[in-house]
mmCIF file of C-alpha atoms in Angstrom:
data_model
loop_
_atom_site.group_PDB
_atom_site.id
_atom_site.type_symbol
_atom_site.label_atom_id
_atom_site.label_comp_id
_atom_site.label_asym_id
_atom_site.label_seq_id
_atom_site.Cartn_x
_atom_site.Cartn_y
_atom_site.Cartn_z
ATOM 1 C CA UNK A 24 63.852 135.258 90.106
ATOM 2 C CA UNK A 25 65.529 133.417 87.051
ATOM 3 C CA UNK A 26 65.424 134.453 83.805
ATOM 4 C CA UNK A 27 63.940 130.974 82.585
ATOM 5 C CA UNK A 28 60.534 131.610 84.604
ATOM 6 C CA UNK A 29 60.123 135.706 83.833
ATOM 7 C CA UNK A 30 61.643 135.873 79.984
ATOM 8 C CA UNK A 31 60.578 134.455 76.678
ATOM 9 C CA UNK A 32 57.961 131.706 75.608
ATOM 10 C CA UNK A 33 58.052 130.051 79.249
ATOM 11 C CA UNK A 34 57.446 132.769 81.285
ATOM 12 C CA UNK A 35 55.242 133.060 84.179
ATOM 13 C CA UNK A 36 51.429 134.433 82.940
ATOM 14 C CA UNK A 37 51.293 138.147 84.099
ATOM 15 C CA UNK A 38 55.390 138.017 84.449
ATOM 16 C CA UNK A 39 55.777 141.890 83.343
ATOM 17 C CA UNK A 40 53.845 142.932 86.226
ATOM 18 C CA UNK A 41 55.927 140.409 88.488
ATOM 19 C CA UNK A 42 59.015 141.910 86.632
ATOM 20 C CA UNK A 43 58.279 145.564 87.999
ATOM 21 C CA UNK A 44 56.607 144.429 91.330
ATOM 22 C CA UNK A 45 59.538 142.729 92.048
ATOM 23 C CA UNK A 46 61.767 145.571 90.609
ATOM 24 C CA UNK A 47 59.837 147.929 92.706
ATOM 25 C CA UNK A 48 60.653 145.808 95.922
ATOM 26 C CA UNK A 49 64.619 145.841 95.292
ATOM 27 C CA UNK A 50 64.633 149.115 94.630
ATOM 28 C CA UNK A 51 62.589 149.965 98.001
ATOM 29 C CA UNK A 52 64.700 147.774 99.996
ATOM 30 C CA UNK A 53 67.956 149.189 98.429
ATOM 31 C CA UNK A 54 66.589 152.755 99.482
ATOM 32 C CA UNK A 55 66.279 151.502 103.098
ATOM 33 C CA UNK A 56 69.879 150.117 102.500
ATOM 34 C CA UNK A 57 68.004 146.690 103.689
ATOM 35 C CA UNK A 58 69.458 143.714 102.446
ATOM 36 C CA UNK A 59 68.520 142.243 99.661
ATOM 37 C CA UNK A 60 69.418 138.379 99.378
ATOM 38 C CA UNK A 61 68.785 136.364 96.130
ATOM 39 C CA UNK A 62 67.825 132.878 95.600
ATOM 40 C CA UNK A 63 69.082 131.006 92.874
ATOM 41 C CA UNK A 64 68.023 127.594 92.060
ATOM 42 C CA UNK A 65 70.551 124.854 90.539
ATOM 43 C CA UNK A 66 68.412 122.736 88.640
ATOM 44 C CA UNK A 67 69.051 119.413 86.955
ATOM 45 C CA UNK A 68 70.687 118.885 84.110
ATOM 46 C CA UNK A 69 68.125 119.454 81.457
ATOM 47 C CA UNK A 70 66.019 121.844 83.059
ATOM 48 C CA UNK A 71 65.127 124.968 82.224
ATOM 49 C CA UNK A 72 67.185 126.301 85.519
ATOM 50 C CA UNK A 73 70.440 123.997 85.378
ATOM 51 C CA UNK A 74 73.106 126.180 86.225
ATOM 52 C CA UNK A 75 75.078 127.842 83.645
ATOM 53 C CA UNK A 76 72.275 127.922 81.378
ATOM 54 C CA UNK A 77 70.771 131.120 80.184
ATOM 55 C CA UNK A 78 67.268 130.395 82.589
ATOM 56 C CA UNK A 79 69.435 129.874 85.265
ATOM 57 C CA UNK A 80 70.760 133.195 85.356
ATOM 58 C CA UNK A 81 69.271 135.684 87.798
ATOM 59 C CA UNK A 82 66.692 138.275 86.289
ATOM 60 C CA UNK A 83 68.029 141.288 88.459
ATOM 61 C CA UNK A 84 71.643 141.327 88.703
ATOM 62 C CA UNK A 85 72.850 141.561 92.026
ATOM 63 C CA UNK A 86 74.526 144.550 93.259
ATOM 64 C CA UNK A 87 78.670 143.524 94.673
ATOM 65 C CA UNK A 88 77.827 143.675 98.329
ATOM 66 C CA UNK A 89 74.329 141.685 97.977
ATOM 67 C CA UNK A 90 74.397 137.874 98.454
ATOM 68 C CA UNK A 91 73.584 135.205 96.284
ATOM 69 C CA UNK A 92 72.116 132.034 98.029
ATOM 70 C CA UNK A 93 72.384 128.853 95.655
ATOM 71 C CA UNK A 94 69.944 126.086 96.459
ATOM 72 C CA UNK A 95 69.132 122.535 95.229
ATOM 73 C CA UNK A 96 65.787 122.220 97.124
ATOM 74 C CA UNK A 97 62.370 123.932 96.966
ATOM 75 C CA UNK A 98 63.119 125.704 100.562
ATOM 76 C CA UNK A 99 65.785 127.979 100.662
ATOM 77 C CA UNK A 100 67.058 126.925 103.894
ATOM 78 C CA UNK A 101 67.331 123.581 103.277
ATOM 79 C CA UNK A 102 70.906 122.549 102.704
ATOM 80 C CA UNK A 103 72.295 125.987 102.907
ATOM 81 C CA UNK A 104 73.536 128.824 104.625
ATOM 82 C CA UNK A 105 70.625 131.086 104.460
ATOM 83 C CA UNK A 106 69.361 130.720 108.412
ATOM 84 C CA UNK A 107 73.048 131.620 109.528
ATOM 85 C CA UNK A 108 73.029 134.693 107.114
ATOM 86 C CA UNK A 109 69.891 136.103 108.128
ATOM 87 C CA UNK A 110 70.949 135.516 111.969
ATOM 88 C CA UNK A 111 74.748 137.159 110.879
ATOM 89 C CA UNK A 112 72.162 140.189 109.467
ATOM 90 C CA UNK A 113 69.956 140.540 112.622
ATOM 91 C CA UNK A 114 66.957 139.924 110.179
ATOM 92 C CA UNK A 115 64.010 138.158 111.782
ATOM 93 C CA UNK A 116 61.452 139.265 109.369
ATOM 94 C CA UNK A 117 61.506 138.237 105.345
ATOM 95 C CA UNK A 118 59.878 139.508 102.687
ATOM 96 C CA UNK A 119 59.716 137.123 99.573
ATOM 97 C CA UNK A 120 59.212 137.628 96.050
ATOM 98 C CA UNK A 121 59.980 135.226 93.179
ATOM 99 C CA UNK A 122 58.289 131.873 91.387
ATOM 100 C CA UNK A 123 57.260 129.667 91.615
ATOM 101 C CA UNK A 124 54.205 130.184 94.175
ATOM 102 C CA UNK A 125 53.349 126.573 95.238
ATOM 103 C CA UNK A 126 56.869 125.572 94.919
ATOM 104 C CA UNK A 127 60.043 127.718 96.085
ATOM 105 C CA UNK A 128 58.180 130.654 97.764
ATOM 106 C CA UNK A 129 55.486 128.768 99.414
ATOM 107 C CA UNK A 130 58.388 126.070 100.935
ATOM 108 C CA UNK A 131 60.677 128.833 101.814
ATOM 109 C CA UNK A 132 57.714 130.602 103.456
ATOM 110 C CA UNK A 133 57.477 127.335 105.592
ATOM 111 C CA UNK A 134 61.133 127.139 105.937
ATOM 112 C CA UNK A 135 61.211 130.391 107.369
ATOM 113 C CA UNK A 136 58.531 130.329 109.652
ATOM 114 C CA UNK A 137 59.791 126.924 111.332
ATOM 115 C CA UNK A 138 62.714 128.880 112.374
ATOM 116 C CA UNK A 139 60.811 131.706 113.755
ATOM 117 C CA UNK A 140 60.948 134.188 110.922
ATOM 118 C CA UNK A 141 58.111 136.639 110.416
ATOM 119 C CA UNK A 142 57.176 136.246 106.611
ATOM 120 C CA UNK A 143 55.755 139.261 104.677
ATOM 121 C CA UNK A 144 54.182 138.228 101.115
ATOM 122 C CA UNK A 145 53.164 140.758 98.334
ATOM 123 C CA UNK A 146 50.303 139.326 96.206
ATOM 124 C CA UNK A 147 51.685 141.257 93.892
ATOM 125 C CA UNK A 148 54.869 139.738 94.445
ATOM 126 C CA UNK A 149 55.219 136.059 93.425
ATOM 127 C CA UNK A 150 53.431 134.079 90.431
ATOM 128 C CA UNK A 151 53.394 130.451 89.160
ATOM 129 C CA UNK A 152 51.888 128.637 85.867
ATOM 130 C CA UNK A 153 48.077 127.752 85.154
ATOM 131 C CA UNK A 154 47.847 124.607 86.840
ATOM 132 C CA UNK A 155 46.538 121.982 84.262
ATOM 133 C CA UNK A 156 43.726 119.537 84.021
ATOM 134 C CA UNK A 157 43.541 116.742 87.048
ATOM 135 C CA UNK A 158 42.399 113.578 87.669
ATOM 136 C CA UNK A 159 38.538 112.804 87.955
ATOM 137 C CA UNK A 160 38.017 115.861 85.607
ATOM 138 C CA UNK A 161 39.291 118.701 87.268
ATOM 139 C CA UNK A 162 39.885 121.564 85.127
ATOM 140 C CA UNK A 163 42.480 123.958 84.797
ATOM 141 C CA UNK A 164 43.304 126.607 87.595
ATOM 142 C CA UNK A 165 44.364 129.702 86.074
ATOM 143 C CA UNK A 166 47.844 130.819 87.628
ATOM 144 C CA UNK A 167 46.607 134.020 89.311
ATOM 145 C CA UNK A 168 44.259 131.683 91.649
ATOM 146 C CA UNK A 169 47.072 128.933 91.666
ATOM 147 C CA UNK A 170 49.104 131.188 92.990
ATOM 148 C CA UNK A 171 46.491 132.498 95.715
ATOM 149 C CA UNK A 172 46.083 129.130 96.644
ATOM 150 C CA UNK A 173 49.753 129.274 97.413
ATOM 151 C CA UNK A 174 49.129 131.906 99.677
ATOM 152 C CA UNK A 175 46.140 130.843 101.517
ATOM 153 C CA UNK A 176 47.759 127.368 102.183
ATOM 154 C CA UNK A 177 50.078 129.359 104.183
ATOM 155 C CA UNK A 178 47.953 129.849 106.681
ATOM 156 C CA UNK A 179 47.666 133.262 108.781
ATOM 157 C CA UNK A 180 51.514 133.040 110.235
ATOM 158 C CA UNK A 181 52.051 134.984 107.556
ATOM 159 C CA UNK A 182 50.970 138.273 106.446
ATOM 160 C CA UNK A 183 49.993 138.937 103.174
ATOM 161 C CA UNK A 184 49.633 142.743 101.442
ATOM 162 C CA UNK A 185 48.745 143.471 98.575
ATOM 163 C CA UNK A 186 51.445 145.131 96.940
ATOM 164 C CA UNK A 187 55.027 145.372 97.668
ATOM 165 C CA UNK A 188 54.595 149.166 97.582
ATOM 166 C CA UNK A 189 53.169 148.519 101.101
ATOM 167 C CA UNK A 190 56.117 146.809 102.569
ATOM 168 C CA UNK A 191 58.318 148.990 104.536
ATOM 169 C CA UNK A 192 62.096 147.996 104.612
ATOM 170 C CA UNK A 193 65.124 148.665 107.427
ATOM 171 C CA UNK A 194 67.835 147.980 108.224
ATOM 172 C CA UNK A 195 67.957 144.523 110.709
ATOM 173 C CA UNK A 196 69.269 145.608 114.237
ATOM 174 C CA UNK A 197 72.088 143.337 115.440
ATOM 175 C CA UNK A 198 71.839 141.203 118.404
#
């Protein structure tokens, strides 16, 4: 997670809870010595997560021997090293946390499960914004069913818990 989505007056709704879910989840899968692999969008120039900018910095620091994965596109494996990584690891099942919902989780959800990754989802684990107004008068979606949605559109390839206290890390076993 970047700072711009989880600090200050553009945060996430409900992004102190996110903050410790996710917290919670690092620390668990640091505890299993699991890896623990961050995303880190470059944004445009201009936005809130162009690189080098203070919203572009990671939230959680990572630790020296995690890995930072720097992306341009919604889904993390697009354009980047992350499938040959995760095959270098042994992983084969991913557990994501992070923002948006309906954006960079839900597409590297998608990403991973093309290439035959099992995908584990806290609820408590990902958030996005209220979703505003539509055309022909739809209202407002509040971000905790926006980010639901998100989930559900997955489909059931994935599995969804509800907390990321009920994920259990390991460590990956090389092939």
């Amino acid at each position: 997670m970047q700072a711009a989505f989880v600090t200050g007056n553009a945060a996430v709704p409900g992004h102190a809870a996110l903050v410790e879910a996710v917290q919670t989840a690092i620390d668990a899968a640091r505890a299993a010595t699991a890896p623990v692999i961050f995303l880190q969008n470059d944004g445009t120039p201009g936005t809130v997560d162009a690189p080098h900018q203070p919203g572009w910095e990671l939230h959680f620091p990572p630790r020296a021997h995690e890995i930072v994965v720097r992306k341009t596109m919604d889904d993390g494996f697009e354009q980047t090293g992350l499938d040959d990584i995760l095959t270098g690891l042994g992983i084969r099942t991913l557990a994501l946390c992070g923002v948006l919902s309906e954006m960079c989780v839900a597409a590297t959800a998608r990403g991973a499960m093309q290439r035959g990754y099992g995908v584990i989802l806290p609820h408590d684990g990902h958030a996005t914004y209220d979703v505003p107004p539509g055309p022909g008068g739809s209202g407002l979606v509040p971000a905790a069913m926006a980010a639901r949605s998100a989930e559900w559109s997955l489909g059931d390839e994935i599995i969804v818990v509800a907390s990321v206290a009920d994920i259990r890390f390991s460590i990956p076993e090389k092939r």
